[in-house]
Structures are given as C-alpha cells and as structure tokens.
mmCIF file of C-alpha atoms and ligand atoms in Angstrom:
data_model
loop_
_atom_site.group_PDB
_atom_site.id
_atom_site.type_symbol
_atom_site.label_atom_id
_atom_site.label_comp_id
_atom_site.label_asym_id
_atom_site.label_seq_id
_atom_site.Cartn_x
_atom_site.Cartn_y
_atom_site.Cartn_z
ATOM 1 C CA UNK A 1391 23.260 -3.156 18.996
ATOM 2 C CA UNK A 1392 23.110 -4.505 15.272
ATOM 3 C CA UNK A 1393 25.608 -4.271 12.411
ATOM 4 C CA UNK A 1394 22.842 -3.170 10.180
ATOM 5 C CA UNK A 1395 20.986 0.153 9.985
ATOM 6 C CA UNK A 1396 17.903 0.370 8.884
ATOM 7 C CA UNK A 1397 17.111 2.921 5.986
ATOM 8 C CA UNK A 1398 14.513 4.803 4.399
ATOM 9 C CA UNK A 1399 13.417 7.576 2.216
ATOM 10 C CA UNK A 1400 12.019 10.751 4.125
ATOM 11 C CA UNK A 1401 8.456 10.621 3.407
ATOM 12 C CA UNK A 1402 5.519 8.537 3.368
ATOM 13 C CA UNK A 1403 5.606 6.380 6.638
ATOM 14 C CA UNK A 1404 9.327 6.776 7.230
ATOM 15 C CA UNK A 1405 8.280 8.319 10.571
ATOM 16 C CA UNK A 1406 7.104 5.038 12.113
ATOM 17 C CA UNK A 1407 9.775 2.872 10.494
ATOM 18 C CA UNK A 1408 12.519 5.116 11.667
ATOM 19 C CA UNK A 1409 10.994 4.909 15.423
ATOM 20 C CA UNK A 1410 10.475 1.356 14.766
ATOM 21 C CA UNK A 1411 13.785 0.676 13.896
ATOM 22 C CA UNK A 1412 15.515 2.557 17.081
ATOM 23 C CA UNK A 1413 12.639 0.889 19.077
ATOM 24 C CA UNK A 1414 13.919 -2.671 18.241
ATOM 25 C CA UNK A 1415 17.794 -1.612 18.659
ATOM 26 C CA UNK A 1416 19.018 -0.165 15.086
ATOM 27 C CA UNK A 1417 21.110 2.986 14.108
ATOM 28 C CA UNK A 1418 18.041 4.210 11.578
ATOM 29 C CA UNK A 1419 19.432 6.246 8.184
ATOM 30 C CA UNK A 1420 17.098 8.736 6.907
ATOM 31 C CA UNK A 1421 17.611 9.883 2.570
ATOM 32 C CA UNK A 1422 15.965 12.862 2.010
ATOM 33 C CA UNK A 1423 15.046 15.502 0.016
ATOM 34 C CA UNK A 1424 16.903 18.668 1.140
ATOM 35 C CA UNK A 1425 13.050 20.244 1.483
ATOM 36 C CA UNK A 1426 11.357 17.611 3.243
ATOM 37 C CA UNK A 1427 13.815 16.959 6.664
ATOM 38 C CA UNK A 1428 12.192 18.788 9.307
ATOM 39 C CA UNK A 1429 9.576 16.723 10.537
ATOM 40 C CA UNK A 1430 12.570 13.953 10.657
ATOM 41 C CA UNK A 1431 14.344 16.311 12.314
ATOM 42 C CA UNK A 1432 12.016 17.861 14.310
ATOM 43 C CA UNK A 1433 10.447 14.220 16.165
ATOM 44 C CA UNK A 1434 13.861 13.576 16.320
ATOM 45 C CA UNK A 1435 13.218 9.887 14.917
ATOM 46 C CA UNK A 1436 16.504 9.797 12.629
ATOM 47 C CA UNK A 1437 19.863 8.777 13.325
ATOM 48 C CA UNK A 1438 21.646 10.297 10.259
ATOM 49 C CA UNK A 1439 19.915 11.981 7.706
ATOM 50 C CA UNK A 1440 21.655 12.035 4.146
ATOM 51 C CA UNK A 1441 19.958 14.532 1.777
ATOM 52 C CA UNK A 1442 19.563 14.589 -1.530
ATOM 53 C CA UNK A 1443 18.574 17.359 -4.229
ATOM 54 C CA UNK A 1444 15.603 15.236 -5.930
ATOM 55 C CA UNK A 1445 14.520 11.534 -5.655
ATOM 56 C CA UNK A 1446 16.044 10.989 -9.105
ATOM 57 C CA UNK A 1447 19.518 11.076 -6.672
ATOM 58 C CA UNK A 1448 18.927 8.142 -4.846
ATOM 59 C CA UNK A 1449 21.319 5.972 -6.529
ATOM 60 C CA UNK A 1450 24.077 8.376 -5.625
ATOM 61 C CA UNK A 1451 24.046 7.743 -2.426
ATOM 62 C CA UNK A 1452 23.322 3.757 -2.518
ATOM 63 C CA UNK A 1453 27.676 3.159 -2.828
ATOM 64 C CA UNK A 1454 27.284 5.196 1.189
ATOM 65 C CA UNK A 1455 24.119 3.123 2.063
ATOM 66 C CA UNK A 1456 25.932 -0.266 1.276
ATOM 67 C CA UNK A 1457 28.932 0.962 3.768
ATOM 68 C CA UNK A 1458 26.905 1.135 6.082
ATOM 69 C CA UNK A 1459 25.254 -2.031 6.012
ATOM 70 C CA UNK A 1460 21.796 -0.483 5.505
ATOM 71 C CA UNK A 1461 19.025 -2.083 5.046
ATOM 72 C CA UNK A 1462 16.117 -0.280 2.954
ATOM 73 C CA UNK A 1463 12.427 -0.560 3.880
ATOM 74 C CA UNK A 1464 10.411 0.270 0.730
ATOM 75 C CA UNK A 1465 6.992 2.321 0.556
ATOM 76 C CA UNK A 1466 5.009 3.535 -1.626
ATOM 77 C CA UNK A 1467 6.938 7.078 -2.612
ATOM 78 C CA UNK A 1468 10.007 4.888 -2.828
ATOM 79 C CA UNK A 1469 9.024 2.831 -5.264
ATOM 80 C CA UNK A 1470 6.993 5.625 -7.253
ATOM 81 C CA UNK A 1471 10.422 7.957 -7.173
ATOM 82 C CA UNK A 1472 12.859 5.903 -7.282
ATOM 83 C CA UNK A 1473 11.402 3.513 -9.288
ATOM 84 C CA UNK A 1474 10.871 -0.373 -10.224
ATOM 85 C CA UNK A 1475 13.352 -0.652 -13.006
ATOM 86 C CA UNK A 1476 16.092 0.276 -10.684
ATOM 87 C CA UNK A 1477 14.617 -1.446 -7.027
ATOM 88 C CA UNK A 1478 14.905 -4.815 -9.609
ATOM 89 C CA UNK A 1479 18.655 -3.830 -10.039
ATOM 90 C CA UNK A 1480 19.472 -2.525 -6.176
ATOM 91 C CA UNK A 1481 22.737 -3.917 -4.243
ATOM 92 C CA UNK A 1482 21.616 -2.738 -0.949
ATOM 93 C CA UNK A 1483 19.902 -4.676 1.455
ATOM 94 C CA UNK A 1484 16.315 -4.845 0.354
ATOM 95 C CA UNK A 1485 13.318 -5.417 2.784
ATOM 96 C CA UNK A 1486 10.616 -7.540 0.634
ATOM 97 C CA UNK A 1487 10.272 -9.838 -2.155
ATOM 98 C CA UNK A 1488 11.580 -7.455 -5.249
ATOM 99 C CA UNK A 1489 9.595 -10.552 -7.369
ATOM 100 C CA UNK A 1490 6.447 -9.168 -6.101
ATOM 101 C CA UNK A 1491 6.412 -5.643 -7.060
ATOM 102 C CA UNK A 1492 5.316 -6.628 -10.970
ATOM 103 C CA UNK A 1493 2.614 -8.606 -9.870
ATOM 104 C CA UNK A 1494 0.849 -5.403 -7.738
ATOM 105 C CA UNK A 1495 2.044 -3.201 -10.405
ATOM 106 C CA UNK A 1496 0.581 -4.631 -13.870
ATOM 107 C CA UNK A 1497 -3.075 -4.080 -13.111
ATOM 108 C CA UNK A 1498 -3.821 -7.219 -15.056
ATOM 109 C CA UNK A 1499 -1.210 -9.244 -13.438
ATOM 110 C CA UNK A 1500 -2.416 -8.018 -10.112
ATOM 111 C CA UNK A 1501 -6.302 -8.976 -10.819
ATOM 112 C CA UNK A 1502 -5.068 -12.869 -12.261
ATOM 113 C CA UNK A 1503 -3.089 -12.892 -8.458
ATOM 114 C CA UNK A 1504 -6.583 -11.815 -6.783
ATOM 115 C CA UNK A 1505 -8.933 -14.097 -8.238
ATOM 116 C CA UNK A 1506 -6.402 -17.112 -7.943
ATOM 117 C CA UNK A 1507 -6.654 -16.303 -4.216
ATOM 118 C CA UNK A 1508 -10.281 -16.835 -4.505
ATOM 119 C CA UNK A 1509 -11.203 -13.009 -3.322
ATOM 120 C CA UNK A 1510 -14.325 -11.097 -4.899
ATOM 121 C CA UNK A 1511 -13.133 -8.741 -7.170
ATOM 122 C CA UNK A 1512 -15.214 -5.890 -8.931
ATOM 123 C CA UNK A 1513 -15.843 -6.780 -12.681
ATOM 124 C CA UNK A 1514 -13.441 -5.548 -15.231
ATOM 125 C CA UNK A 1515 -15.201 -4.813 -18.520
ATOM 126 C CA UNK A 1516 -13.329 -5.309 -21.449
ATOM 127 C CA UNK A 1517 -15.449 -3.212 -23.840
ATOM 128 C CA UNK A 1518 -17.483 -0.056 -23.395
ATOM 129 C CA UNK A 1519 -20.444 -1.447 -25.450
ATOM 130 C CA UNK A 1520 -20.319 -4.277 -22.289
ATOM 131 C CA UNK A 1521 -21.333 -1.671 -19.601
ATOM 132 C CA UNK A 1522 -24.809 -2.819 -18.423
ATOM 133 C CA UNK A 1523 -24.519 -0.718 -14.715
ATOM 134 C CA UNK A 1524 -22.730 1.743 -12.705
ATOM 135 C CA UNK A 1525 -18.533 1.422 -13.625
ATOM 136 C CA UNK A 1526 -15.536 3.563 -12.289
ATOM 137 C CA UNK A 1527 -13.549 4.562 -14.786
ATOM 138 C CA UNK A 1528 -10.090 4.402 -13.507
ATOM 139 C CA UNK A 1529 -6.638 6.049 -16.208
ATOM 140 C CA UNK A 1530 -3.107 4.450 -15.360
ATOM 141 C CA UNK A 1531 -0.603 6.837 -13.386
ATOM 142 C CA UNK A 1532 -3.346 9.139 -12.383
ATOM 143 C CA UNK A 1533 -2.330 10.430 -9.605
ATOM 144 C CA UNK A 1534 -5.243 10.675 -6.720
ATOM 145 C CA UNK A 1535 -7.452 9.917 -8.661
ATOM 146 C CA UNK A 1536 -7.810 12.699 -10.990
ATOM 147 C CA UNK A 1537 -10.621 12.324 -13.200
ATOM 148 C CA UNK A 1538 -11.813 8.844 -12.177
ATOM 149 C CA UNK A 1539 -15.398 9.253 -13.606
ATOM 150 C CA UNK A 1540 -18.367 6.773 -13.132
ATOM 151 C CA UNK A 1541 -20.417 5.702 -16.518
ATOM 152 C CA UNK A 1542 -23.986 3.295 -16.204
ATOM 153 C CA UNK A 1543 -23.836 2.632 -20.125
ATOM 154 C CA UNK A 1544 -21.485 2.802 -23.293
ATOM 155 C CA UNK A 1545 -22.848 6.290 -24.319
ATOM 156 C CA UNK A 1546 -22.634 8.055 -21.119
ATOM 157 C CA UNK A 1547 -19.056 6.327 -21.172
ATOM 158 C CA UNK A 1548 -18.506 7.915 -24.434
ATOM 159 C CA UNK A 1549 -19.405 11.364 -23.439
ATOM 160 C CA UNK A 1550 -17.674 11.638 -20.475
ATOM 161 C CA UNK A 1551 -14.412 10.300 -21.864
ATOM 162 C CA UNK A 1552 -14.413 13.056 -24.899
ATOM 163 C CA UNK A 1553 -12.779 15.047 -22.590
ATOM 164 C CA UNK A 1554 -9.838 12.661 -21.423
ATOM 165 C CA UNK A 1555 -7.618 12.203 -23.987
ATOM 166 C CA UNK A 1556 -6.152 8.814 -22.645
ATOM 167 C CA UNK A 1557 -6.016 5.536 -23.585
ATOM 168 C CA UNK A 1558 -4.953 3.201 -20.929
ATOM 169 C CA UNK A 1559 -7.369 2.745 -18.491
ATOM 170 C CA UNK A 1560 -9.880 0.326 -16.395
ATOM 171 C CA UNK A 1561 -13.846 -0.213 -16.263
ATOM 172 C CA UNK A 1562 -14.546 -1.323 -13.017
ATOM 173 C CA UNK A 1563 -17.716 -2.481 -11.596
ATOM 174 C CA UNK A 1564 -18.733 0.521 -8.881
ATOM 175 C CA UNK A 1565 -19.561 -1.457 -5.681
ATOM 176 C CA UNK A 1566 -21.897 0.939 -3.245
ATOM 177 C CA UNK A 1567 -20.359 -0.040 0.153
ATOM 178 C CA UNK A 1568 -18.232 1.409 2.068
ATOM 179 C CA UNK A 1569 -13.920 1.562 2.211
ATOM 180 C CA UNK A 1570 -11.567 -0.467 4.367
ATOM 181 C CA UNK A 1571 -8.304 -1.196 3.918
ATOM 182 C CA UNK A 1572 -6.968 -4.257 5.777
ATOM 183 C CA UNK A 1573 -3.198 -3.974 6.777
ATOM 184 C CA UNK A 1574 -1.456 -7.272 7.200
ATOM 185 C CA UNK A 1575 1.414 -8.943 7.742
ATOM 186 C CA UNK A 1576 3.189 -11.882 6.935
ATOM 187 C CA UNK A 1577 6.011 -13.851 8.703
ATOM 188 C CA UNK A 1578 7.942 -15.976 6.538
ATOM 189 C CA UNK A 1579 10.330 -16.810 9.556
ATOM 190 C CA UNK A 1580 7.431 -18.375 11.392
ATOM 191 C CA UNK A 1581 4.759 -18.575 8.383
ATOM 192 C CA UNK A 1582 2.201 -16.614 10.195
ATOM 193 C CA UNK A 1583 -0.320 -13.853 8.994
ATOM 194 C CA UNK A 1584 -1.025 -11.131 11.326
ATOM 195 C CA UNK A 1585 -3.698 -8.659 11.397
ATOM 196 C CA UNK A 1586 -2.201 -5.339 12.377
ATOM 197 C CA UNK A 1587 -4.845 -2.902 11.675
ATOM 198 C CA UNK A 1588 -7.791 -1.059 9.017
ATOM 199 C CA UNK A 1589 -8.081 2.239 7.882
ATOM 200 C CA UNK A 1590 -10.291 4.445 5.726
ATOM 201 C CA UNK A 1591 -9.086 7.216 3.625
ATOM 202 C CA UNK A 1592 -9.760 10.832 3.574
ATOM 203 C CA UNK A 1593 -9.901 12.207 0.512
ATOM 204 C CA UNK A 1594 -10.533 15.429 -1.795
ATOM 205 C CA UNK A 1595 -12.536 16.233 -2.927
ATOM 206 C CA UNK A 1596 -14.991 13.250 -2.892
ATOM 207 C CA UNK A 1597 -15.578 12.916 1.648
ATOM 208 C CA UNK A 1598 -16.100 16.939 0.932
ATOM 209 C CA UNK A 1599 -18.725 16.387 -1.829
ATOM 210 C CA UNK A 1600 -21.358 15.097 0.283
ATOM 211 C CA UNK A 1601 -21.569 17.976 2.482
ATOM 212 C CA UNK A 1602 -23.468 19.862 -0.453
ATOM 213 C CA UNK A 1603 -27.315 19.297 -1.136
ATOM 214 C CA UNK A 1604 -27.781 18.044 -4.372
ATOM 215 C CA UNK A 1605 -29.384 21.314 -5.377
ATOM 216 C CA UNK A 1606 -26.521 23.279 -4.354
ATOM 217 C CA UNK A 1607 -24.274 20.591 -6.347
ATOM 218 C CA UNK A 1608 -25.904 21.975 -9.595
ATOM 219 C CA UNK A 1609 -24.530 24.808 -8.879
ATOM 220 C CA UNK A 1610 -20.644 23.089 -9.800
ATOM 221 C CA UNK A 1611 -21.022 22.015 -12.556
ATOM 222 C CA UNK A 1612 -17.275 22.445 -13.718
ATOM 223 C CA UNK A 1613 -16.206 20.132 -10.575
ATOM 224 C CA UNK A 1614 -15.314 16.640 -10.822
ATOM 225 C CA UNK A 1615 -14.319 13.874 -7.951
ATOM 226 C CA UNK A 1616 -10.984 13.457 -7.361
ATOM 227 C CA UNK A 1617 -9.674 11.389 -4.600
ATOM 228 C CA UNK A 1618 -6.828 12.588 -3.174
ATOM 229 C CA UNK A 1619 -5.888 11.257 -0.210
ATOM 230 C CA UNK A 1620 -5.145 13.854 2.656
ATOM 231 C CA UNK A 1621 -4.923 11.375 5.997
ATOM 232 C CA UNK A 1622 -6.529 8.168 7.412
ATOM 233 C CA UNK A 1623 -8.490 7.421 9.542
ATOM 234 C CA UNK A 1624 -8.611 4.201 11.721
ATOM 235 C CA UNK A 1625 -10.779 1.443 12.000
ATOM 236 C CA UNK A 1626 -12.403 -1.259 14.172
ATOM 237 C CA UNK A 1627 -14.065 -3.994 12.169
ATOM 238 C CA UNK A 1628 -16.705 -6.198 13.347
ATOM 239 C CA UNK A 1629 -15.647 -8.814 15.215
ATOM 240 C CA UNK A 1630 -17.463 -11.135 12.945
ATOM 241 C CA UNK A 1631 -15.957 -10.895 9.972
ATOM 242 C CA UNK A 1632 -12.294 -11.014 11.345
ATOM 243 C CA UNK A 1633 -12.351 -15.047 10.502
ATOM 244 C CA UNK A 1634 -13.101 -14.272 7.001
ATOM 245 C CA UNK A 1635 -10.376 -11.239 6.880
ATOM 246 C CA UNK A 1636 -7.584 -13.364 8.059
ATOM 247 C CA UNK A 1637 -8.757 -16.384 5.381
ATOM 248 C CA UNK A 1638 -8.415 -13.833 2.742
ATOM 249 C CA UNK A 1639 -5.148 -12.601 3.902
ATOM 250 C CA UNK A 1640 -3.637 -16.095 4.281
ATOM 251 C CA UNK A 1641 -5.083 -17.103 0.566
ATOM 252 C CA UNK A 1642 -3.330 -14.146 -0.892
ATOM 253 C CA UNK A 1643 0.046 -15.676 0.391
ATOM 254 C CA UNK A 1644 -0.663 -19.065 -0.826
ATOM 255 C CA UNK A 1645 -1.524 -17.497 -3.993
ATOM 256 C CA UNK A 1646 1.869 -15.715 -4.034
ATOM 257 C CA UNK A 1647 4.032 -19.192 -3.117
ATOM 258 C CA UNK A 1648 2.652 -19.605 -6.797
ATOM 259 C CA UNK A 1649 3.370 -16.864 -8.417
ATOM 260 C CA UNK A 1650 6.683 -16.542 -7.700
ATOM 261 C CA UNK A 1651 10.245 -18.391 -6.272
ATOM 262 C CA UNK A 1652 9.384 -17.278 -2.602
ATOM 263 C CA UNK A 1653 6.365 -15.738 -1.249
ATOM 264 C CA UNK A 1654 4.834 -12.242 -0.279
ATOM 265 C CA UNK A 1655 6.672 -11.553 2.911
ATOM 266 C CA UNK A 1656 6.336 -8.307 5.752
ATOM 267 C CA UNK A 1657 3.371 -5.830 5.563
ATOM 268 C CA UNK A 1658 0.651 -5.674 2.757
ATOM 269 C CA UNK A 1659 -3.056 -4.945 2.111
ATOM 270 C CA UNK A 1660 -6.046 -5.237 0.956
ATOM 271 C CA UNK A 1661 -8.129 -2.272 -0.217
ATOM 272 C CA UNK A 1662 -11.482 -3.142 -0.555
ATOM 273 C CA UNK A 1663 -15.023 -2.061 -0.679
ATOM 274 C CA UNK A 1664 -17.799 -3.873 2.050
ATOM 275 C CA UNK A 1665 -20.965 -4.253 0.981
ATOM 276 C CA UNK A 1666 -24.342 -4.308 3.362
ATOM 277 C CA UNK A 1667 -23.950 -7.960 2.908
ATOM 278 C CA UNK A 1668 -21.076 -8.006 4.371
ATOM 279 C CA UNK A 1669 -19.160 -8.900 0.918
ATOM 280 C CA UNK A 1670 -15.327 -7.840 0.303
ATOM 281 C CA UNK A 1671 -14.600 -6.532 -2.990
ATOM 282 C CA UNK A 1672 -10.807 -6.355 -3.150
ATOM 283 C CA UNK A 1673 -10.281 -4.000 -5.798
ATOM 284 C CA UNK A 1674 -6.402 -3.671 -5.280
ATOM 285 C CA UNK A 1675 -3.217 -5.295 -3.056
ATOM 286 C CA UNK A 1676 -0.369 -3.614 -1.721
ATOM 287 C CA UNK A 1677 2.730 -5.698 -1.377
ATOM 288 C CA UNK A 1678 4.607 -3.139 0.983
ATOM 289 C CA UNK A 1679 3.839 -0.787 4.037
ATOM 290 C CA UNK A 1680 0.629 1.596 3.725
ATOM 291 C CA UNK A 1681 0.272 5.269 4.761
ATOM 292 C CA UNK A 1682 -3.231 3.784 6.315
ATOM 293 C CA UNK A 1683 -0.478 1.996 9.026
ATOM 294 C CA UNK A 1684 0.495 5.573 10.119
ATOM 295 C CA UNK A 1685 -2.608 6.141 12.987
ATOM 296 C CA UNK A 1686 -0.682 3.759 14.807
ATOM 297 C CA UNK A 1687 2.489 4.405 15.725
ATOM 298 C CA UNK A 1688 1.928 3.649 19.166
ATOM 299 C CA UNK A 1689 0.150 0.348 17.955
ATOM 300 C CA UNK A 1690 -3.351 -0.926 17.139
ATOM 301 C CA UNK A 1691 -6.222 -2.486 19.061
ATOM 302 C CA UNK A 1692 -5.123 -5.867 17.182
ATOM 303 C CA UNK A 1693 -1.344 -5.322 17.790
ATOM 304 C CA UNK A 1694 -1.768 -4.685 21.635
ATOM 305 C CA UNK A 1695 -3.602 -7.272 21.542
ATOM 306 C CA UNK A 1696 -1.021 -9.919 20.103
ATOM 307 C CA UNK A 1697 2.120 -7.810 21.718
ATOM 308 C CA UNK A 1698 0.844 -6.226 24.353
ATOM 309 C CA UNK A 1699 3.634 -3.116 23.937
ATOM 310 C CA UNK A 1700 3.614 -0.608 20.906
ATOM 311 C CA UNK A 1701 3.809 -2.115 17.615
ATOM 312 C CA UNK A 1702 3.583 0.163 14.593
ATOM 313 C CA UNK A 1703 3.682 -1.508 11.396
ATOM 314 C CA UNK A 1704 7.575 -0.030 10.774
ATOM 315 C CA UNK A 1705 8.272 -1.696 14.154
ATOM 316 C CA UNK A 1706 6.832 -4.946 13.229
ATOM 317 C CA UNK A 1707 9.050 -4.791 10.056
ATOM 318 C CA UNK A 1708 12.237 -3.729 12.120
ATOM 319 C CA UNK A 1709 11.260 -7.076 15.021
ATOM 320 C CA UNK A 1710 11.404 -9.004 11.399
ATOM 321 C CA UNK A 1711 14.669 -8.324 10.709
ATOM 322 C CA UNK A 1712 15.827 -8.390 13.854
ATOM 323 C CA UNK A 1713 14.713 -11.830 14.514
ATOM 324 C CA UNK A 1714 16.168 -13.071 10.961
ATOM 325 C CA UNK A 1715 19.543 -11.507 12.165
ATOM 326 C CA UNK A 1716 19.586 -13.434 15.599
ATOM 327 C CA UNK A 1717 18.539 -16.976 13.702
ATOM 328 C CA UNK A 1718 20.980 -16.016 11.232
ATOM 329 C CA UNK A 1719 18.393 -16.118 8.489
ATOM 330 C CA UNK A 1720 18.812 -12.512 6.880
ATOM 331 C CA UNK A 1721 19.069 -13.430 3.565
ATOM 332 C CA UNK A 1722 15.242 -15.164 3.635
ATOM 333 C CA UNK A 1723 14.554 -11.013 4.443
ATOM 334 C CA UNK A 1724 16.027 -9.443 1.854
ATOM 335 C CA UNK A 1725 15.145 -9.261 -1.507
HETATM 336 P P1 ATP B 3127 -3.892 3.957 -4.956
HETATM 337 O O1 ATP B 3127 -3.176 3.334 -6.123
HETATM 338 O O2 ATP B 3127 -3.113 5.011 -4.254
HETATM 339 O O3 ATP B 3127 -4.461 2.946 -4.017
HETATM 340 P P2 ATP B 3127 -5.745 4.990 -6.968
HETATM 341 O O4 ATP B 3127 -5.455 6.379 -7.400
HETATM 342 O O5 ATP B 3127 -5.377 3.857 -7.878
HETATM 343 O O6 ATP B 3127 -5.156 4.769 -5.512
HETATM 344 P P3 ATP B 3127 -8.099 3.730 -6.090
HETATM 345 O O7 ATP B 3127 -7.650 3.543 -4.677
HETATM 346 O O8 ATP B 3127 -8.089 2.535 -6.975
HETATM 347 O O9 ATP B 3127 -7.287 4.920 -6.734
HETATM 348 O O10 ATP B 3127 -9.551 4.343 -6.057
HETATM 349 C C1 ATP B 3127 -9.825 5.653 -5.627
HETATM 350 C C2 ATP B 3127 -11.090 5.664 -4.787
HETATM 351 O O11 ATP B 3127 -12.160 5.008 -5.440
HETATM 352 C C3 ATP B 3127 -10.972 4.987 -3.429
HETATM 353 O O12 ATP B 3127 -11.613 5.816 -2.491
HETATM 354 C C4 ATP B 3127 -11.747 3.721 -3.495
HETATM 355 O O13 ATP B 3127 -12.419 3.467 -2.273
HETATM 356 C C5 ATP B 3127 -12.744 4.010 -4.606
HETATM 357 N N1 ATP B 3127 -12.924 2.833 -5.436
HETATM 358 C C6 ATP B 3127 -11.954 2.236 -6.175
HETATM 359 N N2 ATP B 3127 -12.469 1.203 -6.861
HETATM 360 C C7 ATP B 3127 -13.767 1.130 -6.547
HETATM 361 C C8 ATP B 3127 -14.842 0.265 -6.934
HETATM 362 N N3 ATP B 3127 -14.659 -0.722 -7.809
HETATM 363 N N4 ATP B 3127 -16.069 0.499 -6.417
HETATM 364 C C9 ATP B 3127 -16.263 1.510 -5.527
HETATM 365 N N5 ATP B 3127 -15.308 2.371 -5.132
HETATM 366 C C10 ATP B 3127 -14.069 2.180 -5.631
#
C-alpha cells in the first residue's frame, strides 16, 4: 500500500512492530542475526528477513535498507548493538528524535531533564560520607543489574564496594514501594499524549528471593540480587491516579521542547517506584519502545479504550507514520 517498509532488528519487541506495521498496510523488513530468526519466522510476522552474522553488521546492510525505502523503528537492543555513535550518523529513515537519545543516555543529563519536568526523583548522593539511609548502588553498563547492592551508611558502602572494582556508578535513594512502568506516547502530528499501558518486571533473581524465609536466606550467603529481567507482566493502575500519570507524561514533553530543536516524539516511559502514599519516584525515562509494551500485542485496557481495535505499541508507531505519510508530513517523523 505504502512506498515505505518498515524495518527492524530481530529482537526485543520487533514482534509487535513487525505485526504492527503489516496491520496498518506496510511491507515490514526484518535484520537479523542468523541465530535469532525463528520466532520471526515461525509467527510468520516478517515480510523479508535479511540476516546478518553479528549486530556489529548492521551497517552493511543499511546501503539495501535505504533501497528499499525502509524506515527503522529503534528499541532498546538496537540502540545497545548497534549503537549511538552510529544511530547519530544513520541515512536511513529513522523513527524518533535521534537528539533525544543523549539526554536518556547520560545519567546526569537524564536526571537535569526529570527534575525540569517537575517529577520526584530518588536522591542522588554525591559522596559516600553523605549516605544518611537506605541507597541502591547502581555501576554504568551493568547489565541486569548485576551487583546493584543497597548501603544505609558510608561504611557499609565501603565494605560492600571492596569487592567491585568500578568506578562509575550512582547512589540512589532506595524508595520501598512498589514498580510500574508507565508506557506512553506522544503525537507530534496532533500534539497529544496517550496512555497506552503499565507493566511490572520479572526479574532474577530478586521476585525469586522472597520466596526464601529469612532463616533459610542465611543459608546463601555467596548470593547477591541481580535483576535480570525475564518477562513482564501487565498492569491496571488505579483509576485515581491516572490524572496525575498523564500530567507527568505531558511535563516530560514540555520539558523536552526545551531541551532540544524538536520534541520527544512516539512511545516512551517512565519507570518508577509508587510509594503507599501514592508518590511517583521516576528513577529513569525511556525515549523509545519498551519490552514492558510486549503483553499487548493485541492492545491494552487503555488502548481499546481510545481505539476500540488492537493497538500494540509497534502498531501505534506504524498508524504514526502512516498518518505523517498521508498529510505529507514524514519528515516531522523521522529523525
Ligand atoms: P534498565 O536500564 O534496563 O531500565 P537497569 O539495569 O539500569 O535497567 P534499573 O531499572 O535502574 O536497572 O533498576 C533495577 C531494579 O531496581 C528495578 O527493579 C527497579 O525497580 C529497582 N530500582 C531502581 N532504582 C530504584 C530506587 N531508587 N528505589 C527502589 N528500587 C529501585
């Protein structure tokens, strides 16, 4: 039906933006790793597949990708593989604001864009010696997680970090409350904020942890918390505070009109932490699609809501596009 494909890299939540894509009337191109196509093959989701011997191959193919008028829809394994350096420096179409992806990336950078917005944030402690309660400790680049430790004062700080030899890292404030991750997204065709859903995460070992008496826990004393995430699971927030969610959401993209030439644009979100007082503490923002979108493929309570039909977050992105194509306002799209 349309000129333009719509491309990905096999992994992630390509699943749902293939789907999405066919669903709203594009070819969809699948790049992926020669040992990863099956379940793209096997749901049958993907128009072409083009595989590739490791991520670090991606630009080989991007001359074949601009042929084809694709279109790329980042997430997060794209941008961890194939990497920010050379997203800045793409020629192929480009779903998102490529201006963004500093901002969520510098931690620093990323809390200054939080607290403009006016959001709660966890504190950051500067110094060890300023711990005065229970911190995360959180190292750059680890991956899940791994070794995240909490600390309640400089020395036990100390102690535990004598065996991570690392020195970038975070001291967060440890808010007791529980997960939720609030998945947005923004028009800029229309300048409306959507709610399209809320997940929790699943994760080892931490959700496993629990299920041991703290006498038995003694008993492992060589195992830390790690918080690899294994699947989602969706979420249905109180009514209540769904004014306050979509106030947050839609100071986050005044924030980013700021911050840089255009403005967050398509899916984000919000990971926070709610407290028994009902407080958010955003502790981090996602400027692209989230794997805690992938429970609904066939749509959310908020999206059947609004659309009535299935709307997966990959669909809502591939609706975007479309619509930018038929008002002949693509290049607003693409980053
Ligand atoms: P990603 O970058 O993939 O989102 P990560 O490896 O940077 O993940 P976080 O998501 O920052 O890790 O945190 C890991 C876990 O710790 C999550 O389950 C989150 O709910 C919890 N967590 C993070 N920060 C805090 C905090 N300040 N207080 C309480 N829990 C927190």
């Amino acid at each position: 039906m349309f000129d333009y494909r719509i491309a990905t890299l096999g992994s992630h939540t390509a699943l749902q933006i293939l789907k999405g894509a066919r669903d709203e009337g594009f070819q969809n191109i699948c790049v992926c790793r020669k040992d990863r196509v099956k379940p793209y093959k096997n749901f049958g989701v993907a128009d072409e597949i083009i595989t590739i011997d490791s991520y670090k191959d991606f630009p080989k193919v991007e001359n074949e990708l601009i042929k084809k008028k694709a279109i790329i829809i980042p997430h997060a394994s794209f941008i961890e593989y194939v990497g920010i350096k050379y997203i800045e420096k793409l020629k192929v179409g480009y779903f998102g604001n490529k201006e963004i992806l500093k901002w969520e990336s510098d931690r620093r950078m990323e809390e200054r864009w939080l607290r403009n917005s006016n959001l709660r944030t966890p504190l950051i402690f500067k110094d060890p010696a300023e711990i005065d309660r229970p911190c995360i400790i959180k190292f750059y680049g680890a991956k899940g997680g791994k070794g995240y430790f909490i600390a309640n004062s400089e020395l036990d700080f100390r102690s535990k970090m004598a065996v991570h030899p690392v020195d970038k890292y975070v001291i967060q404030e440890y808010i007791v409350g529980v997960p939720m991750y609030i998945h947005y997204f923004y028009s800029s065709l229309t300048g409306e904020l959507e709610i399209m859903s809320f997940d929790k995460r699943y994760e080892s070992n931490v959700d496993s942890i629990g299920r041991i008496s703290a006498r038995d826990q003694s008993s492992f004393t060589n195992v830390d918390p790690s918080y690899v995430v294994v699947g989602n699971v969706p979420l249905v927030l109180r009514e209540s505070l769904l004014t306050e969610v979509i106030e947050m959401g839609e100071r986050v993209v005044r924030e980013s009109k700021k911050i840089t030439k255009s403005s967050l644009f398509g899916p984000f979100c919000l990971e926070t932490v709610l407290t028994p007082d009902q407080e958010f503490y955003v502790f981090e923002i996602s400027a692209r699609i989230v794997a805690g979108t992938n429970p609904f493929i066939n749509g959310s309570p908020y999206t059947h809501l609004k659309y009535n039909k299935p709307m997966s977050t990959g669909r809502r992105i591939a609706l975007e596009i479309r619509r930018a194509i038929e008002q002949k306002r693509l290049n607003e799209v693409l980053g």
